[in-house]
Short mmCIF file of C-alpha atoms in Angstrom, two decimals:
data_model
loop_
_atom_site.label_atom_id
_atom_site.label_comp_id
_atom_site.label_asym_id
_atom_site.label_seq_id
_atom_site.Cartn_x
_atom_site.Cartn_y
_atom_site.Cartn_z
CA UNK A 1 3.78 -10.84 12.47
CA UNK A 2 0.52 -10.76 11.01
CA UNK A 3 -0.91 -13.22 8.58
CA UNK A 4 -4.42 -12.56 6.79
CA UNK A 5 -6.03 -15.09 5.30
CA UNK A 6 -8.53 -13.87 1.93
CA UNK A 7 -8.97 -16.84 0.29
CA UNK A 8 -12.08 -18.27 1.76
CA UNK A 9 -14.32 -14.96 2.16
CA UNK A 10 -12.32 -12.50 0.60
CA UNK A 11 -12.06 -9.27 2.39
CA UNK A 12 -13.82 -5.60 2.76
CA UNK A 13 -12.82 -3.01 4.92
CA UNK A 14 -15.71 -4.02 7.43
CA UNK A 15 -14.44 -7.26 7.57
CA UNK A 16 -10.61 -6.09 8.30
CA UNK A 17 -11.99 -3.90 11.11
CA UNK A 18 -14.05 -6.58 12.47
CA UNK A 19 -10.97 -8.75 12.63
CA UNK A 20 -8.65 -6.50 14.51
CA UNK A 21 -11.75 -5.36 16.84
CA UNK A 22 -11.54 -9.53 17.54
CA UNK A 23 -8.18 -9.41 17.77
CA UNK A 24 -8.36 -7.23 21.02
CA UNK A 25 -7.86 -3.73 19.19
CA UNK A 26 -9.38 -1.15 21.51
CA UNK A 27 -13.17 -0.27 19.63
CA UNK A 28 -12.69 3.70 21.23
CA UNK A 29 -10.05 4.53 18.72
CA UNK A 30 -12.44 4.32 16.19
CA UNK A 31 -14.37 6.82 18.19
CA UNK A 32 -11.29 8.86 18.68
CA UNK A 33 -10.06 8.93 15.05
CA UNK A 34 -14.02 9.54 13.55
CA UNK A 35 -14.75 12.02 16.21
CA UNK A 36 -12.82 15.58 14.21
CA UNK A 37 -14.69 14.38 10.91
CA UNK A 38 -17.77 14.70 12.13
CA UNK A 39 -18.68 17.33 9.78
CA UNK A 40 -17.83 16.02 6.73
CA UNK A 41 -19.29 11.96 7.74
CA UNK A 42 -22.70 13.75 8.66
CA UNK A 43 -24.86 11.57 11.22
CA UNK A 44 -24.02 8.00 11.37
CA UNK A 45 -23.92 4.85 13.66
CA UNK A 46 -21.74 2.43 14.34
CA UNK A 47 -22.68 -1.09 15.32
CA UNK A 48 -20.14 -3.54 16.97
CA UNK A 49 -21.48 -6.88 18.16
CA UNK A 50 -20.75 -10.90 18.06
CA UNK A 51 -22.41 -13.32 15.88
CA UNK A 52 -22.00 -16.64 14.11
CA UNK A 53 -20.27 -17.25 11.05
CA UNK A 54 -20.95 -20.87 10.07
CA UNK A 55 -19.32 -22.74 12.94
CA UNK A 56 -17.10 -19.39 13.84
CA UNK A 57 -18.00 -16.76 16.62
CA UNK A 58 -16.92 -13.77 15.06
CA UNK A 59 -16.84 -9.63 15.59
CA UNK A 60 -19.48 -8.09 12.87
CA UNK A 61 -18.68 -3.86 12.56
CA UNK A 62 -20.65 -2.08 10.76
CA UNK A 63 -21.21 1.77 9.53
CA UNK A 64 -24.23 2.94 9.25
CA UNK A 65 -24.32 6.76 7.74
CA UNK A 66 -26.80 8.52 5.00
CA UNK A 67 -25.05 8.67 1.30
CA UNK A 68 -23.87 11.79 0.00
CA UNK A 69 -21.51 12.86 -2.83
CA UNK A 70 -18.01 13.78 -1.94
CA UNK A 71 -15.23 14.73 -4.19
CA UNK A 72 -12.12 13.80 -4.41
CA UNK A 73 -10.00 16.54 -2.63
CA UNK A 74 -12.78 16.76 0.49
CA UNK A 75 -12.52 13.30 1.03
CA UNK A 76 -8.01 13.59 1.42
CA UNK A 77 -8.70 16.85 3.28
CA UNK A 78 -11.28 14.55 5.88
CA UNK A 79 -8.45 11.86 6.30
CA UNK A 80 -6.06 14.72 7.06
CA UNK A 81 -8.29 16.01 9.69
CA UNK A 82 -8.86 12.31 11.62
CA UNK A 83 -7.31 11.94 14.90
CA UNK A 84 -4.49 9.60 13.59
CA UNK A 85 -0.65 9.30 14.64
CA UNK A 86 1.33 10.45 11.38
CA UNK A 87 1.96 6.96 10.68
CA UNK A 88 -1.32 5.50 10.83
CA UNK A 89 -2.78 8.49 8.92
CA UNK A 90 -0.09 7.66 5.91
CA UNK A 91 -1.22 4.63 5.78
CA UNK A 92 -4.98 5.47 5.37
CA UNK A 93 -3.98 7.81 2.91
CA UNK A 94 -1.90 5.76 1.04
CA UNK A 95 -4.87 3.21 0.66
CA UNK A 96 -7.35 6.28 -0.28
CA UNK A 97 -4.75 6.81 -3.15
CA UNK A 98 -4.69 2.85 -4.53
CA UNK A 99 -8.27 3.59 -4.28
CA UNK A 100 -8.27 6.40 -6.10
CA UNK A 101 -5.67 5.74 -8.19
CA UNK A 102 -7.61 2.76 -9.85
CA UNK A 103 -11.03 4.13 -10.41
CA UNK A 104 -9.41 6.80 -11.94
CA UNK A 105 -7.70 4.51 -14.29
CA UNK A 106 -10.72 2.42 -14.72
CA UNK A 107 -13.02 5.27 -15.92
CA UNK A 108 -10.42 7.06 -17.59
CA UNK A 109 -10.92 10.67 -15.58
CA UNK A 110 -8.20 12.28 -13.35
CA UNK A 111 -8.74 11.63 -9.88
CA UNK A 112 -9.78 15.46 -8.78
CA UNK A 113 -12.57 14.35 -11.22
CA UNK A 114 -14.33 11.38 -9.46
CA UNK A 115 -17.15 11.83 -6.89
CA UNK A 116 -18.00 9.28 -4.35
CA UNK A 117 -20.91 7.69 -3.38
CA UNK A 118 -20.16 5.84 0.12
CA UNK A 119 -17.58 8.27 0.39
CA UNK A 120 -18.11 8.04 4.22
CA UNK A 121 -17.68 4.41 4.86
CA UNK A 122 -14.52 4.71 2.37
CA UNK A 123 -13.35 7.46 5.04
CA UNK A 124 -14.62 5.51 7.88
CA UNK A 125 -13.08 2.27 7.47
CA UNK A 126 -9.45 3.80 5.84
CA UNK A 127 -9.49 5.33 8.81
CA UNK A 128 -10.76 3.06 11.84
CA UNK A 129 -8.41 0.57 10.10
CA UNK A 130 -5.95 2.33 10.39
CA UNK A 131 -6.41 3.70 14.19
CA UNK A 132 -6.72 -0.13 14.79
CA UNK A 133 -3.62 -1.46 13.39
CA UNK A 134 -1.66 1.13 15.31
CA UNK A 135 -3.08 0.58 18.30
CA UNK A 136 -2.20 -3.40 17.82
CA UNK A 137 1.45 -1.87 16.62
CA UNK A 138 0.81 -3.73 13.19
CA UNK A 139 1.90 -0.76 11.16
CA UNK A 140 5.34 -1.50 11.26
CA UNK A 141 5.36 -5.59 11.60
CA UNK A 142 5.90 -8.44 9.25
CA UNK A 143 2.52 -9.13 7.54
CA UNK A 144 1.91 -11.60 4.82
CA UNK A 145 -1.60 -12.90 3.14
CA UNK A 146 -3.18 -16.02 1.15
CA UNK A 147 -4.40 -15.73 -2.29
CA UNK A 148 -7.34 -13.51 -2.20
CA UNK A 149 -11.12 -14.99 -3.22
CA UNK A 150 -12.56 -12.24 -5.29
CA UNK A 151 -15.53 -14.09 -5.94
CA UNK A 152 -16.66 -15.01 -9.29
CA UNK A 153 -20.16 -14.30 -11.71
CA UNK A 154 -22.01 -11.51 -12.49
CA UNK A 155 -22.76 -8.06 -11.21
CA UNK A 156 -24.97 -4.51 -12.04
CA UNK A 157 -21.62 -1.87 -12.89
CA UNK A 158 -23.21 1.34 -13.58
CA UNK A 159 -26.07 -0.28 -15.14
CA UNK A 160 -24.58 -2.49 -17.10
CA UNK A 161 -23.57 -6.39 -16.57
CA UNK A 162 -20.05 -7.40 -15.93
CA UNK A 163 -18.15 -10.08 -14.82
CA UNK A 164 -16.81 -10.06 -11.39
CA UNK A 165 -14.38 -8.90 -9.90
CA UNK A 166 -15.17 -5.23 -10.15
CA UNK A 167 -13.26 -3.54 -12.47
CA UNK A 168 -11.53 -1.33 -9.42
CA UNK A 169 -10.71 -4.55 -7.30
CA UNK A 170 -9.10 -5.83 -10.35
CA UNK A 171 -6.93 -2.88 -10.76
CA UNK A 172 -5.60 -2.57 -7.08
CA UNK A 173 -4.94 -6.55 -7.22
CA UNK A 174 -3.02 -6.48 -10.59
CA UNK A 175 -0.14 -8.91 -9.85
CA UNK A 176 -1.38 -10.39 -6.82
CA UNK A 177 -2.15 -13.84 -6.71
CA UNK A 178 -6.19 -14.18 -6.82
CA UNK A 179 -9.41 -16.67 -7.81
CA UNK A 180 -12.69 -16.92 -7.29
CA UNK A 181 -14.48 -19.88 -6.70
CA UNK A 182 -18.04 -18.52 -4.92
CA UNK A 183 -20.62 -16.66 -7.24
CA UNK A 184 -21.06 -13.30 -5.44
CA UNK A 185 -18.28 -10.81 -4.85
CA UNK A 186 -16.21 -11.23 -2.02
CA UNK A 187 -13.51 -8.74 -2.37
CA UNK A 188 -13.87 -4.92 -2.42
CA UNK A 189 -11.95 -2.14 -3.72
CA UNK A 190 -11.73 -0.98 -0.50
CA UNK A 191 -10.96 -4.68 1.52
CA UNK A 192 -8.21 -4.86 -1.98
CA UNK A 193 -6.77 -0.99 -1.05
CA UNK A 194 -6.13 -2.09 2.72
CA UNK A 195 -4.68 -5.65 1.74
CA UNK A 196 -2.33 -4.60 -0.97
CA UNK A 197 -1.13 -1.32 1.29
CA UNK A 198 -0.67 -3.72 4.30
CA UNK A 199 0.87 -6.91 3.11
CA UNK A 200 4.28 -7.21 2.68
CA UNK A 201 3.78 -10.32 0.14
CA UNK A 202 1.14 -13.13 -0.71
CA UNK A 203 2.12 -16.88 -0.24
CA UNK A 204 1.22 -19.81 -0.96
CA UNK A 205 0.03 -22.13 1.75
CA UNK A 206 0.29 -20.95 5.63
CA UNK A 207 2.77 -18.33 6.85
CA UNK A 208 5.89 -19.87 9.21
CA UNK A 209 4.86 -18.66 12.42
CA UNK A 210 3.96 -19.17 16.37
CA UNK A 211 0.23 -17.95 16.52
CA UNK A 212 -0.59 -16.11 19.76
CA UNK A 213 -4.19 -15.00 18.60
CA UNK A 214 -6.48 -14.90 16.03
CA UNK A 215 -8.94 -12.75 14.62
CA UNK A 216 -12.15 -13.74 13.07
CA UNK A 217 -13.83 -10.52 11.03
CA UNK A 218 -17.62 -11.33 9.95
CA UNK A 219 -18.80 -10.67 6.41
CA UNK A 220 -22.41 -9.06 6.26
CA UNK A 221 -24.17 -11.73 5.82
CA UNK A 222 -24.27 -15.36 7.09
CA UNK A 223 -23.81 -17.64 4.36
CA UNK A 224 -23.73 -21.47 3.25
CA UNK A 225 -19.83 -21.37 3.91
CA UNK A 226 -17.71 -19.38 6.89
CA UNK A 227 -18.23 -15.90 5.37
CA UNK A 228 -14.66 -14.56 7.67
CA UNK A 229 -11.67 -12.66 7.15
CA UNK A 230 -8.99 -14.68 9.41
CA UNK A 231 -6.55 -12.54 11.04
CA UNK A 232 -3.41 -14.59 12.66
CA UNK A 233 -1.32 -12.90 15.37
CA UNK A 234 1.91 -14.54 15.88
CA UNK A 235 5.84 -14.86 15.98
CA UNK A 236 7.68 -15.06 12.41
CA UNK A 237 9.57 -18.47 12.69
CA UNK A 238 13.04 -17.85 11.35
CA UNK A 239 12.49 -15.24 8.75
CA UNK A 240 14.86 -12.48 8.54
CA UNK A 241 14.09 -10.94 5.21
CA UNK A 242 10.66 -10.09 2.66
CA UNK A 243 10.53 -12.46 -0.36
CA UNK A 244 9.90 -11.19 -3.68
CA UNK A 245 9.93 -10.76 -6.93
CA UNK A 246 11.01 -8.24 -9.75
CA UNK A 247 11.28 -7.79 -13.55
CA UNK A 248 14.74 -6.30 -14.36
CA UNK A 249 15.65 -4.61 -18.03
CA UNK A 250 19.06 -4.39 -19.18
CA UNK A 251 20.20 -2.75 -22.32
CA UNK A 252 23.79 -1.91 -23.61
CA UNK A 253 24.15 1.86 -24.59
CA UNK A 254 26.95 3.30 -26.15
CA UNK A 255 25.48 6.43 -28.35
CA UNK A 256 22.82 8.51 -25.78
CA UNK A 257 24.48 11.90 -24.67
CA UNK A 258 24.22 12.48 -20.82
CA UNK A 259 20.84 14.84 -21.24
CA UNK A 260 19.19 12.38 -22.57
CA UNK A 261 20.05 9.70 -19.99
CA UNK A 262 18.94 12.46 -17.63
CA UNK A 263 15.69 13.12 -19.35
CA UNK A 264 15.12 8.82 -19.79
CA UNK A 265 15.33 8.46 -15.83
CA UNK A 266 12.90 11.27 -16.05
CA UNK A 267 10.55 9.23 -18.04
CA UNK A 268 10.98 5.84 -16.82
CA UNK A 269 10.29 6.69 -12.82
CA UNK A 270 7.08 8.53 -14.05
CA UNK A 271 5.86 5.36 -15.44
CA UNK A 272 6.49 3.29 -12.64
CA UNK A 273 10.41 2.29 -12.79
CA UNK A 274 11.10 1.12 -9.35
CA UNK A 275 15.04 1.68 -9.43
CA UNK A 276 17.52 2.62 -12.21
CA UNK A 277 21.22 1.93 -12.32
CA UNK A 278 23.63 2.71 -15.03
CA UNK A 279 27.52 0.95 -15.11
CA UNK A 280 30.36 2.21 -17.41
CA UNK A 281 31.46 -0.83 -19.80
CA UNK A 282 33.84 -0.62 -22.54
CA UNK A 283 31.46 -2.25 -25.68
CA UNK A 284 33.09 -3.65 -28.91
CA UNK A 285 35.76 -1.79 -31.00
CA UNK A 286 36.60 -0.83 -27.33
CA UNK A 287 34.09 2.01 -27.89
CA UNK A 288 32.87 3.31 -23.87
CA UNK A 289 29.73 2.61 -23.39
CA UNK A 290 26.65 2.06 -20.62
CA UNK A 291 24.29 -0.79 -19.38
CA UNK A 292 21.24 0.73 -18.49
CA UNK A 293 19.50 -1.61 -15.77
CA UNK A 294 15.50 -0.62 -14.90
CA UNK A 295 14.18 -2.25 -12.04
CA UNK A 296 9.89 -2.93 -12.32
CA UNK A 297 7.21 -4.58 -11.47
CA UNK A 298 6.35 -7.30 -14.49
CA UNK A 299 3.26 -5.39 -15.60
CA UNK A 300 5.11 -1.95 -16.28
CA UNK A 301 8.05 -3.60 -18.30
CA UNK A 302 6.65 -3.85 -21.96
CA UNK A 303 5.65 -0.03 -21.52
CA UNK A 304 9.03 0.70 -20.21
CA UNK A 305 10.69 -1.26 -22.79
CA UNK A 306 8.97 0.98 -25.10
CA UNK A 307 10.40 4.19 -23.39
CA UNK A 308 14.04 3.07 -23.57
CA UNK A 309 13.89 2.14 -27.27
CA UNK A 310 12.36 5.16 -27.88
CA UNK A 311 14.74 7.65 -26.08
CA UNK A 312 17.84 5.86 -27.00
CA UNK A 313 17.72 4.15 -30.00
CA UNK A 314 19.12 1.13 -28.60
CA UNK A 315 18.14 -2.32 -30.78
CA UNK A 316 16.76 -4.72 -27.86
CA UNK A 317 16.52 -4.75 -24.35
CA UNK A 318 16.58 -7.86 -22.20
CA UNK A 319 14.33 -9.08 -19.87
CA UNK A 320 14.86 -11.56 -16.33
CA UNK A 321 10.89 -11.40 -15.76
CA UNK A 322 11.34 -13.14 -12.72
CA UNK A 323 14.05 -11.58 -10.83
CA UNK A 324 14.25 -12.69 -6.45
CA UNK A 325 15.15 -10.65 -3.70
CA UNK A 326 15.26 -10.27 -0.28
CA UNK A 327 14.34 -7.01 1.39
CA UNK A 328 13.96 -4.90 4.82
CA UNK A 329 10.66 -4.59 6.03
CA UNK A 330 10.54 -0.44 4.78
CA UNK A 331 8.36 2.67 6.52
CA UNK A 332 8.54 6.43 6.70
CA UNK A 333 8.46 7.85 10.12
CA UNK A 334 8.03 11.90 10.51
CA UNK A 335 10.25 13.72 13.56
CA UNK A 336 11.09 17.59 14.41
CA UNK A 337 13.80 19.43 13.71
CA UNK A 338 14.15 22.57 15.32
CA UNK A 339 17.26 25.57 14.60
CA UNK A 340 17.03 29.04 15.61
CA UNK A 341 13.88 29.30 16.27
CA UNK A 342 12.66 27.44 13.13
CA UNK A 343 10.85 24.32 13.42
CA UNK A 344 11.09 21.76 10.59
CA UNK A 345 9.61 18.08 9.91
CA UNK A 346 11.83 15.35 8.62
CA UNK A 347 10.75 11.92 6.99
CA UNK A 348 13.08 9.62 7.87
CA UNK A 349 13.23 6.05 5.89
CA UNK A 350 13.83 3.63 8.44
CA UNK A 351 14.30 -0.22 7.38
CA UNK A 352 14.54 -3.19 9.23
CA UNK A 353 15.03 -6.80 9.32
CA UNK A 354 11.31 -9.19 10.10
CA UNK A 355 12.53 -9.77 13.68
CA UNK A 356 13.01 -6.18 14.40
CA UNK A 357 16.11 -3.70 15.05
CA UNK A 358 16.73 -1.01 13.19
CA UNK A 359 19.06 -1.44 10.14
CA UNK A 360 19.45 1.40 8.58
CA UNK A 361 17.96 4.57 9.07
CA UNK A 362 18.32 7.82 6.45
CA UNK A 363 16.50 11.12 6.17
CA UNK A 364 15.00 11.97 3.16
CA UNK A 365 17.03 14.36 0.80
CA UNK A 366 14.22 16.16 -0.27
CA UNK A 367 13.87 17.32 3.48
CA UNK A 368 17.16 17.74 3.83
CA UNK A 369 17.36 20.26 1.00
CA UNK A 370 13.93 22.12 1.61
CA UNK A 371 16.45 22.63 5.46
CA UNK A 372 19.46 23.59 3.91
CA UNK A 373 17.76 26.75 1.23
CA UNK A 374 15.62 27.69 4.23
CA UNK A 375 18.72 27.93 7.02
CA UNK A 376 21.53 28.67 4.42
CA UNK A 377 23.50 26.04 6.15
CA UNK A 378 25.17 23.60 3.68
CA UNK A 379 23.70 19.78 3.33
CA UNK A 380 26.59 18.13 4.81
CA UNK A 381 25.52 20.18 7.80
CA UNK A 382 21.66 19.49 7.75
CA UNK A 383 22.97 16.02 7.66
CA UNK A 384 25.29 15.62 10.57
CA UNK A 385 22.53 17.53 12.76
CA UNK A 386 19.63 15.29 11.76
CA UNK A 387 21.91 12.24 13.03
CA UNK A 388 21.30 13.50 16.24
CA UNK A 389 17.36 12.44 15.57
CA UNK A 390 18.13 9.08 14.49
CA UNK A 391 16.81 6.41 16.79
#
């Protein structure tokens, strides 16, 4: 397992590659991964060395590259180009989309709209991050971080004073546990898009585990306190399962026809519903009748709540805002399938417990269909073959 800890220097993505560089991640697969995107990062230097951090001897990385404006879709299409296994290129796109996803939000525009400045050391360290993790087979472990330091004060956001932390680190951290007790920033949007993608929760005091290594990632500059990212290597101690925490909505239905149950699930995944279930009940005056049960994060539930009354009609809905669970460490791997002569990929969703082996594993239907139109055969038939690619 891996355990980060953010809450003394925060963390950018410099500092997160500097950190698994010192963790004994191979400094060529950066090399490797940059070297197809060469056209799109222009000229540009990287700079890998050791220096002092307060008392800590510590791996500084750096990017050095000239600044140019890159949209949106060039930057997904440069990620898509980088010398990545599937899974570590998922991952660095899934953190260019929290990215994306929140400065969209945060400046109101769609996100074909926004234009980047930095846009190659947002490339640059989605991807060497992500080249590193894989090579220290981190992509598919058990990692858990502190609270995250964001830093606290002022700061110039586009020419205007605000309060830190930036309004994009804010976004990507909504519902994580943060502070900030140092005036400068000390979290990034993109240190905050690699965290949140990577962690599999944030807990309070130190993670249960056997450390083998540890990682020490240097901040830019030296400062009047250990300006690290802390990366701990180690054995989970005991832990089968992920800890944590859901809001779950449950309303009593007994007058929405089945279109516009159909047309509510619609609606409520759109706006971030993580699951929906619906059980038969018989309600009073023995009329039949439905409980509707939305699984979400806390944030989404008032707007949710909003949805339901508004589709069904229904009087109240209940709330359990702090709902635990236990859950598989989850991950989507990518395999061939080949018949007659046509070649096909397959996401699989493969789960498993924090100490490894493979619970369950399940191809994804929308693959499965996409097979079964293209070959004619039926589903149940695209479904016994792609057992035969199951680990």
């Amino acid at each position: 397992m891996l355990y980060i800890d953010a809450a003394n220097a925060g963390v950018s993505g410099d500092m997160f590659i500097a950190g698994l560089l010192d963790l004994g991640a191979d400094p060529e697969k950066i090399d490797l991964a940059l070297k197809p995107l060469a056209g799109v990062l222009g000229e540009f230097e990287i700079i890998i060395k050791k220096v002092r951090r307060g008392v800590y001897s510590s791996t500084y990385y750096r990017f050095e590259f000239v600044d140019r404006r890159i949209t949106y879709d060039e930057c997904r299409d440069a990620i898509q180009k980088a010398a990545l296994s599937q899974p570590a290129k998922m991952f660095a796109l899934s953190c260019f989309e929290t990215l994306t996803d929140a400065e969209s939000k945060v400046h109101g525009v769609d996100k074909q709209s926004l234009h980047f400045h930095d846009a190659a050391d947002t490339i640059s360290d989605f991807v060497a991050v992500s080249a590193l993790l894989d090579d220290l087979s981190l992509l598919d472990t058990l990692v858990q971080s502190s609270s995250v330091n964001t830093g606290m004060g002022f700061f110039t956001f586009h020419n205007q004073r605000s309060t830190l932390p930036a309004p994009a680190t804010a976004e990507i951290l909504r519902e994580k546990p943060i502070f900030g007790d140092r005036e400068m920033e000390l979290t990034t949007p993109t240190g905050a898009s690699i965290l949140v993608n990577l962690a599999d929760d944030f807990i309070h005091g130190f993670a249960k585990m056997k450390v083998k290594r540890i990682g020490y990632g240097a901040g830019q500059s030296d400062m009047d306190f250990p300006n690290v990212l802390k990366l701990y290597l180690g054995e989970a101690s005991g832990r089968r399962f992920n800890h944590d925490e859901i809001t779950l909505l449950e309303t009593n239905i007994d007058t929405a026809t089945g279109e516009t149950m159909g047309y509510l699930f619609e609606r409520l995944f759109e706006e971030g519903a993580l699951d929906i279930v619906v059980v038969p009940c018989i309600m009073k005056k023995n009329r039949p009748g439905h409980i509707l049960k939305v699984m979400c994060n806390r944030a989404d539930a008032e707007n949710l709540i909003g949805i339901i009354i508004a589709e069904t009609g229904t009087l109240g809905v209940r709330i359990m805002p702090h709902v635990h669970r236990l859950t598989l460490n989850r991950k989507l791997i990518e395999k061939t399938f080949s018949h007659k002569g046509q070649t096909f990929k397959v996401r699989f969703k493969v789960a498993s417990e924090c100490k490894g082996g493979i619970t369950v594993e399940k191809a994804e239907f929308e693959d499965m269909r996409r097979i079964a139109k293209e070959t004619g055969l039926s589903l149940r038939k695209v479904g016994r073959m792609l057992e035969n690619l199951k680990d």
